Each structure stands twice: as C-alpha cells, then as structure tokens.
CSV table of C-alpha atoms in Angstrom, one decimal:
chain,number,residue,atom,x,y,z
A,915,MET,CA,12.8,11.3,9.2
A,916,GLU,CA,15.3,10.8,6.4
A,917,GLU,CA,15.7,13.0,3.3
A,918,ILE,CA,16.4,10.5,0.5
A,919,ALA,CA,16.2,13.0,-2.4
A,920,GLU,CA,15.9,16.8,-2.5
A,921,GLY,CA,12.6,17.6,-0.9
A,922,VAL,CA,11.6,14.0,-0.5
A,923,PHE,CA,11.4,12.7,3.1
A,924,VAL,CA,10.6,9.2,4.5
A,925,GLU,CA,9.8,7.9,7.9
A,926,THR,CA,10.2,4.1,8.5
A,927,LYS,CA,10.1,4.0,12.3
A,928,TYR,CA,6.3,4.2,12.9
A,929,GLU,CA,4.5,1.0,13.8
A,930,GLY,CA,2.7,-0.3,10.7
A,931,VAL,CA,3.3,1.5,7.4
A,932,ASN,CA,6.1,3.7,6.0
A,933,VAL,CA,5.1,7.3,5.2
A,934,GLY,CA,6.5,10.0,3.0
A,935,ALA,CA,6.5,13.7,2.6
A,936,ILE,CA,7.2,15.5,-0.7
A,937,VAL,CA,7.9,19.2,-0.4
A,938,THR,CA,6.5,21.5,-3.0
A,939,GLU,CA,6.5,25.3,-3.1
A,940,LEU,CA,2.8,25.4,-2.1
A,941,GLY,CA,2.6,22.7,0.5
A,942,VAL,CA,3.7,19.2,1.4
A,943,VAL,CA,2.2,16.2,-0.4
A,944,CYS,CA,2.0,13.2,1.9
A,945,VAL,CA,2.3,9.6,0.8
A,946,ASP,CA,0.1,7.4,3.1
A,947,ALA,CA,-0.7,8.1,6.8
A,948,PRO,CA,0.6,6.4,10.0
A,949,SER,CA,-1.4,3.4,11.2
A,950,TYR,CA,-2.0,4.7,14.8
A,951,PRO,CA,-3.3,8.0,16.1
A,952,LYS,CA,-0.3,8.9,18.2
A,953,ASP,CA,2.1,8.4,15.3
A,954,ALA,CA,-0.2,10.3,12.9
A,955,ARG,CA,-0.3,13.3,15.2
A,956,ASP,CA,3.5,13.2,15.6
A,957,TRP,CA,3.9,13.0,11.8
A,958,ALA,CA,1.6,16.0,11.3
A,959,MET,CA,3.7,18.1,13.7
A,960,ARG,CA,7.0,17.1,12.0
A,961,ILE,CA,5.6,17.9,8.6
A,962,GLU,CA,4.6,21.4,9.9
A,963,ARG,CA,8.3,21.9,10.8
A,964,LEU,CA,9.3,21.1,7.2
A,965,GLN,CA,7.0,23.8,5.8
A,966,SER,CA,4.5,26.1,7.5
A,967,ARG,CA,1.9,25.8,4.8
A,968,PRO,CA,-1.0,23.4,5.2
A,969,ILE,CA,-0.5,19.9,3.9
A,970,ARG,CA,-1.6,20.0,0.2
A,971,TYR,CA,-2.7,16.4,-0.4
A,972,ILE,CA,-2.5,12.9,0.9
A,973,ILE,CA,-1.8,10.2,-1.7
A,974,LEU,CA,-2.9,6.7,-0.6
A,975,THR,CA,-1.0,3.8,-2.1
A,976,ASP,CA,-3.9,1.4,-1.4
A,977,GLY,CA,-7.1,1.1,0.7
A,978,ASN,CA,-5.6,-1.0,3.5
A,979,GLY,CA,-7.1,0.0,6.8
A,980,ASP,CA,-3.8,0.9,8.4
A,981,ARG,CA,-3.3,3.5,5.7
A,982,ILE,CA,-6.7,5.1,5.7
A,983,LEU,CA,-7.9,5.2,9.3
A,984,ASN,CA,-5.7,8.2,10.5
A,985,THR,CA,-5.7,10.5,7.5
A,986,ARG,CA,-7.9,12.9,9.5
A,987,TRP,CA,-4.9,13.9,11.6
A,988,LEU,CA,-3.2,15.2,8.5
A,989,ASN,CA,-6.2,17.3,7.6
A,990,ALA,CA,-5.8,17.4,3.8
A,991,PRO,CA,-7.7,16.2,0.7
A,992,ILE,CA,-7.1,12.6,-0.2
A,993,VAL,CA,-6.0,11.2,-3.6
A,994,THR,CA,-6.6,7.6,-4.4
A,995,GLN,CA,-6.9,5.2,-7.3
A,996,GLN,CA,-10.5,4.8,-8.4
A,997,GLN,CA,-10.9,1.3,-6.9
A,998,VAL,CA,-9.7,2.5,-3.6
A,999,SER,CA,-12.1,5.5,-3.8
A,1000,ASN,CA,-15.0,3.1,-4.6
A,1001,LEU,CA,-14.1,1.0,-1.5
A,1002,ILE,CA,-13.9,4.0,0.8
A,1003,PHE,CA,-17.2,5.4,-0.5
A,1004,SER,CA,-18.8,2.0,0.1
A,1005,TYR,CA,-18.3,2.4,3.9
A,1006,ASP,CA,-21.1,3.8,5.9
A,1007,LYS,CA,-20.6,6.8,8.1
A,1008,ARG,CA,-17.8,5.0,10.1
A,1009,TYR,CA,-15.0,2.6,9.3
A,1010,PRO,CA,-15.7,-1.1,9.7
A,1011,GLN,CA,-14.9,-2.5,13.1
A,1012,ILE,CA,-12.9,-5.3,11.6
A,1013,MET,CA,-10.3,-2.7,10.6
A,1014,LEU,CA,-9.8,-1.5,14.1
A,1015,ASP,CA,-9.8,-5.1,15.5
A,1016,SER,CA,-7.0,-6.1,13.1
A,1017,LEU,CA,-4.8,-3.1,14.1
A,1018,TYR,CA,-5.5,-3.8,17.7
A,1019,GLN,CA,-4.4,-7.4,17.4
A,1020,ARG,CA,-1.2,-6.2,15.8
A,1021,GLU,CA,-0.3,-3.6,18.4
A,1022,ASN,CA,-2.4,-3.7,21.6
A,1023,LYS,CA,-0.9,-0.7,23.3
A,1024,GLN,CA,-1.4,1.8,20.4
A,1025,GLY,CA,-4.5,0.1,19.3
A,1026,ARG,CA,-6.4,1.1,22.4
A,1027,GLU,CA,-6.6,4.7,21.1
A,1028,LEU,CA,-8.3,3.6,17.8
A,1029,THR,CA,-11.9,4.7,17.4
A,1030,SER,CA,-14.3,4.2,14.5
A,1031,GLY,CA,-14.4,7.8,13.5
A,1032,PRO,CA,-16.2,9.3,10.5
A,1033,VAL,CA,-14.9,8.1,7.1
A,1034,ASP,CA,-12.6,10.5,5.3
A,1035,ARG,CA,-13.7,10.4,1.7
A,1036,PRO,CA,-11.2,10.9,-1.2
A,1037,SER,CA,-11.3,14.3,-3.0
A,1038,LEU,CA,-9.6,13.2,-6.2
A,1039,SER,CA,-9.3,9.8,-7.9
A,1040,PHE,CA,-7.7,8.4,-11.0
A,1041,SER,CA,-8.0,5.2,-13.0
A,1042,LYS,CA,-4.5,4.5,-14.4
A,1043,GLN,CA,-2.2,7.4,-13.7
A,1044,MET,CA,-2.1,11.0,-12.5
A,1045,SER,CA,0.6,13.7,-12.5
A,1046,ILE,CA,1.0,16.5,-9.9
A,1047,ILE,CA,3.0,19.3,-11.4
A,1048,SER,CA,4.9,21.8,-9.3
A,1049,ASP,CA,8.0,23.9,-9.7
A,1050,THR,CA,10.0,22.0,-7.1
A,1051,ASN,CA,8.8,18.4,-7.4
A,1052,PHE,CA,7.1,16.5,-10.2
A,1053,ILE,CA,5.0,13.7,-8.8
A,1054,ASN,CA,3.7,10.8,-10.8
A,1055,ILE,CA,1.1,8.3,-9.4
A,1056,HIS,CA,0.6,5.0,-11.3
A,1057,HIS,CA,-2.0,2.3,-10.7
A,1058,THR,CA,0.3,-0.8,-10.5
A,1059,PRO,CA,-1.7,-4.0,-9.9
A,1060,GLY,CA,-0.4,-6.0,-7.0
A,1061,PRO,CA,-1.2,-6.7,-3.4
A,1062,MET,CA,-4.7,-5.1,-3.4
A,1063,ALA,CA,-7.2,-3.7,-5.8
A,1064,GLY,CA,-6.1,-0.1,-6.5
A,1065,SER,CA,-2.4,-0.6,-5.5
A,1066,SER,CA,-0.4,2.4,-6.7
A,1067,TRP,CA,3.2,3.6,-6.9
A,1068,VAL,CA,4.2,7.2,-6.3
A,1069,LYS,CA,7.3,8.5,-8.1
A,1070,SER,CA,9.1,11.7,-7.4
A,1071,GLY,CA,12.6,13.3,-7.7
A,1072,ASP,CA,12.8,12.9,-11.5
A,1073,ASN,CA,11.3,9.4,-11.0
A,1074,LYS,CA,14.4,8.3,-9.0
A,1075,VAL,CA,12.3,7.7,-5.9
A,1076,ILE,CA,9.5,5.2,-5.9
A,1077,PHE,CA,7.0,4.7,-3.1
A,1078,THR,CA,5.8,1.2,-3.9
A,1079,GLY,CA,3.2,0.7,-1.1
A,1080,ASP,CA,2.8,-3.0,-0.2
A,1081,THR,CA,4.1,-4.1,-3.6
A,1082,VAL,CA,7.5,-4.3,-1.8
A,1083,VAL,CA,8.1,-4.7,2.0
A,1084,SER,CA,11.4,-5.4,3.6
A,1085,GLY,CA,12.3,-7.6,6.6
A,1086,MET,CA,8.8,-8.9,7.2
A,1087,HIS,CA,6.0,-11.0,5.7
A,1088,PRO,CA,4.2,-9.3,2.8
A,1089,ILE,CA,0.6,-8.5,3.4
A,1090,ILE,CA,-1.1,-11.1,1.1
A,1091,ALA,CA,-4.7,-11.4,2.5
A,1092,GLU,CA,-6.2,-9.7,-0.6
A,1093,MET,CA,-3.4,-10.3,-3.1
A,1094,TYR,CA,-3.6,-10.5,-6.9
A,1095,CYS,CA,-0.7,-12.9,-7.2
A,1096,GLU,CA,0.1,-12.9,-11.0
A,1097,ASP,CA,-0.3,-9.2,-11.3
A,1098,TRP,CA,1.9,-8.7,-8.3
A,1099,ILE,CA,4.6,-10.9,-9.8
A,1100,ARG,CA,4.5,-8.9,-13.0
A,1101,SER,CA,4.8,-5.6,-11.2
A,1102,LEU,CA,7.8,-6.9,-9.2
A,1103,THR,CA,9.4,-8.1,-12.5
A,1104,GLN,CA,8.8,-4.6,-14.0
A,1105,LEU,CA,10.4,-3.0,-11.0
A,1106,GLY,CA,13.4,-5.2,-11.1
A,1107,GLN,CA,14.0,-4.5,-14.7
A,1108,SER,CA,13.9,-0.7,-14.0
A,1109,PHE,CA,17.0,-1.1,-11.9
A,1110,ALA,CA,18.9,-2.5,-14.9
A,1111,ASN,CA,18.6,0.9,-16.6
A,1112,LYS,CA,18.9,3.5,-13.9
A,1113,GLU,CA,19.6,4.0,-10.2
A,1114,LEU,CA,16.4,4.1,-8.2
A,1115,THR,CA,15.5,4.4,-4.5
A,1116,ILE,CA,12.7,2.2,-3.4
A,1117,VAL,CA,10.6,3.2,-0.5
A,1118,PRO,CA,8.8,-0.1,0.6
A,1119,GLY,CA,5.4,0.0,2.1
A,1120,ARG,CA,6.7,-1.4,5.3
A,1121,GLY,CA,10.2,-2.0,6.7
A,1122,SER,CA,13.6,-0.5,6.2
A,1123,LEU,CA,15.1,0.9,3.0
A,1124,GLU,CA,17.0,-2.1,1.7
A,1125,GLY,CA,17.3,-1.6,-2.0
A,1126,THR,CA,16.5,-4.3,-4.5
A,1127,ASP,CA,17.0,-7.5,-2.4
A,1128,SER,CA,13.3,-7.6,-1.3
A,1129,ILE,CA,12.1,-7.6,-4.9
A,1130,GLY,CA,13.4,-11.1,-5.6
A,1131,LYS,CA,12.5,-12.5,-2.2
A,1132,ILE,CA,8.9,-11.5,-2.5
A,1133,ARG,CA,8.7,-12.6,-6.2
A,1134,ASP,CA,10.0,-16.1,-5.2
A,1135,TYR,CA,7.7,-16.2,-2.2
A,1136,LEU,CA,4.6,-15.4,-4.4
A,1137,SER,CA,5.7,-17.9,-7.1
A,1138,ARG,CA,5.9,-20.6,-4.5
A,1139,ILE,CA,2.5,-19.7,-3.1
A,1140,GLU,CA,1.0,-19.7,-6.6
A,1141,SER,CA,2.5,-23.1,-7.4
A,1142,THR,CA,1.4,-24.6,-4.1
A,1143,ILE,CA,-2.2,-23.5,-4.6
A,1144,LYS,CA,-2.3,-24.8,-8.2
A,1145,SER,CA,-0.9,-28.2,-7.0
A,1146,HIS,CA,-3.4,-28.2,-4.2
A,1147,ILE,CA,-6.3,-27.7,-6.6
A,1148,GLU,CA,-4.9,-30.3,-9.1
A,1149,ASN,CA,-4.8,-32.8,-6.3
A,1150,HIS,CA,-8.4,-32.0,-5.4
A,1151,GLY,CA,-7.5,-30.4,-2.1
A,1152,SER,CA,-10.3,-28.6,-0.3
A,1153,ARG,CA,-10.4,-24.9,0.7
A,1154,SER,CA,-10.6,-25.9,4.4
A,1155,GLU,CA,-7.4,-28.0,4.2
A,1156,LEU,CA,-5.4,-24.8,3.4
A,1157,GLN,CA,-5.2,-24.1,7.1
A,1158,TYR,CA,-2.6,-26.9,7.3
A,1159,THR,CA,-0.5,-25.2,4.5
A,1160,THR,CA,0.1,-21.9,6.2
A,1161,ASN,CA,3.1,-23.3,8.2
A,1162,MET,CA,5.0,-23.9,5.0
A,1163,PHE,CA,5.4,-20.1,4.6
A,1164,LEU,CA,5.8,-18.8,8.2
A,1165,ASP,CA,9.6,-19.1,8.1
A,1166,ASP,CA,10.1,-17.3,4.8
A,1167,PHE,CA,10.4,-13.9,6.5
A,1168,PRO,CA,11.0,-12.8,10.1
A,1169,LEU,CA,8.0,-12.1,12.3
A,1170,GLY,CA,9.5,-9.0,13.9
A,1171,ASN,CA,7.1,-7.7,16.4
A,1172,LEU,CA,4.0,-9.0,14.6
A,1173,PRO,CA,2.0,-11.6,16.5
A,1174,LEU,CA,2.4,-15.1,15.2
A,1175,GLU,CA,-1.3,-15.8,14.9
A,1176,TRP,CA,-1.9,-12.5,13.1
A,1177,VAL,CA,0.7,-13.4,10.5
A,1178,ARG,CA,-0.7,-16.9,10.2
A,1179,SER,CA,-4.2,-15.6,9.7
A,1180,GLN,CA,-2.9,-13.2,6.9
A,1181,ILE,CA,-1.2,-16.1,5.1
A,1182,GLN,CA,-4.3,-18.3,5.3
A,1183,ALA,CA,-6.5,-15.5,4.0
A,1184,GLY,CA,-4.2,-15.0,1.1
A,1185,LEU,CA,-4.1,-18.7,0.3
A,1186,GLU,CA,-7.9,-18.9,0.4
A,1187,ARG,CA,-8.3,-15.8,-1.8
A,1188,LEU,CA,-6.0,-17.3,-4.4
A,1189,TYR,CA,-7.8,-20.7,-4.2
A,1190,ASP,CA,-11.1,-19.0,-4.8
A,1191,GLU,CA,-9.7,-17.0,-7.7
A,1192,TYR,CA,-8.4,-20.1,-9.5
A,1193,THR,CA,-11.3,-22.4,-8.8
A,1194,GLN,CA,-13.9,-19.7,-9.9
A,1195,ASN,CA,-12.0,-19.2,-13.1
A,1196,GLY,CA,-12.2,-22.9,-13.8
A,1197,ASP,CA,-8.7,-22.8,-15.3
A,1198,ILE,CA,-5.7,-22.6,-13.0
A,1199,ASN,CA,-3.5,-21.5,-15.9
A,1200,SER,CA,-5.7,-18.5,-16.9
A,1201,ASP,CA,-4.5,-15.0,-16.8
A,1202,THR,CA,-6.2,-13.1,-13.9
A,1203,ARG,CA,-4.7,-9.7,-14.7
A,1204,ILE,CA,-6.9,-6.7,-14.1
A,1205,PRO,CA,-7.7,-4.9,-17.4
A,1206,SER,CA,-6.0,-1.5,-17.9
A,1207,GLU,CA,-8.3,1.5,-17.6
A,1208,THR,CA,-8.3,4.9,-19.4
A,1209,ASP,CA,-5.5,7.3,-18.4
A,1210,ALA,CA,-6.4,10.3,-16.3
A,1211,LYS,CA,-5.2,13.8,-17.2
A,1212,PRO,CA,-2.4,15.4,-15.2
A,1213,TRP,CA,-3.1,18.0,-12.6
A,1214,LYS,CA,-1.2,21.3,-12.0
A,1215,LEU,CA,-0.6,22.6,-8.5
A,1216,GLY,CA,-1.9,26.2,-8.7
A,1217,ARG,CA,-1.9,29.1,-6.3
A,1218,SER,CA,-5.4,28.7,-5.0
A,1219,LYS,CA,-6.5,25.3,-6.2
A,1220,TRP,CA,-5.6,22.3,-8.3
A,1221,SER,CA,-6.4,22.9,-11.9
A,1222,GLU,CA,-6.7,20.4,-14.7
A,1223,LYS,CA,-4.0,20.7,-17.4
A,1224,GLY,CA,-5.5,20.0,-20.8
C-alpha cells in the first residue's frame, strides 16, 4: 500500500484492478474492490489498520465484474454512477455466471474461490457528478464517458489525485470489450490537457503508477482501432471477419500474466461492439457520444449519516 497524497492510499499489487482508500475523519472511503476474495479480505484487514472505524463507502469506477463481485468483503454501502446502478439492479438474486467464468479464465488459482453470491446493490447513485464533503478529504466523483457505460473518475487531495478506473491502464492491454471509443478518446484528451495546467497523480484502473505516458499510448491505440473498423466497414467487411483482425493489436501492449486467448477474446469483443455501433448508426462518421445528464447534488459526510447539502 502506497500513500500518494495525505490520507490517500493505493494498492496496485492485487491481481486484477487497482484499489484505493481515502481516509476521512469518520471512516475510510474505498475506491473499487479487489477482484478475488482472498485479496478483498486482505484489503479489508489493511484498511482496518489505517482507521478503526467501519468503512464509510465504496465508490465503484464502473460496473465491470472484477470490481463488483467482492464488495461484500468490505461491508459498506456502495456508490455508483446511475448506469452502473441500473446494471447491478438488473441482475437477479446472484451475479451472472459469465462474470465468474471470465475471472476464472484470467486467474485459475484465485478463481477457484469465486462463488455466485448474493448481489450487493448500490445505496447511492448519481448521474453526472457527486461530491463527498469531509473535514480531512474532499472527494469529487465525475461520470466520464469511456470504456464502459457509467465509467467514472474519483478525485481527491485537492483534485491532485485522480482514480481513472479503466479509462487509463498501464503496462497492459486496455479492457475494450464494452468500449465507447470516441467518448473514451475525448476523455483521454481532456485528461492529457489537465496535465498542462497542474501537476496531477493518475491512479490507473490497472497496472503501475506510470504518470502520463499511458494516456497517449491508449489514445493512439483506440484511434487505430477506430480507423481500422471504419475502413473495414467501408470495404464491406463482415462482422465475422473481425476475428482475423485481432492479431493486429496483440503486440501493442504486453500480455503480462494474462492468458493470450483471454486478451484475444477481449479485443475481438471490442472490435465487434464498435462494428455494431457504427453499422447501426448508418453513418460511420457520426458522433456516438452519450448525452450529458443532470448534475447530482453534493453530499456531506455527517456524524450519523450522509446528508444532502442543499
């Protein structure tokens, strides 16, 4: 665990996603949860050493299965963007088996402990943005369109620390299976421009803390994917033929300990999703950006409960 700003801690060593802990005077606010039960239990114990109070809230940066399956071990109310909340509430009593299967394929050893337990429902949701006010740390959560519907950034430490979720990953392939490509590129451009004005610490959704290098790499990668799909459609290529295109992108990032076939399947799913988006629009040059939604009001961390600040 590394303290990257006063009261802001990050762990990048767990298999799967990076997780954060923001200390406030009334409890720790977690950013995401580890992907596997053993790591989630370990994270919960380490947070307890930071502060004896119960965890106050868990903020999820998206609805990916490897972020939501193990929130139960942190035993705290969940905060999500509205689209993520809708997704989680759409599940029946238990998480879909496909989520467990994907995590098992990525990491067989830890995946054996996964079970399709009861779904942990969000307690609070927001549309565009939300602020958590405390005396020791001010936390801003922003819906920032990108890799998945409901992708969000979490800012703390006077906005000098940004948890980007999967908008930025470092040293590995981005997770593109459900990507919103043009929105993602815009968000990366916005993030890159922020560095021109002030010093920021980026906490990527996965991988090590590498600064700004990953922003340009991912933006170039997505631009190449986008142009490849548009060219494929213009040349009347079929959806089924995209399976032969995945190899073009396998060498762009290191595989690390991810299985080759798992990465290949993620790339193919992303290509197919983008193909469907552009062909259904009927215009491959159209703007597919998700419309902005109404701002949510800020919330104040109170002694006994969260109260809305009018």
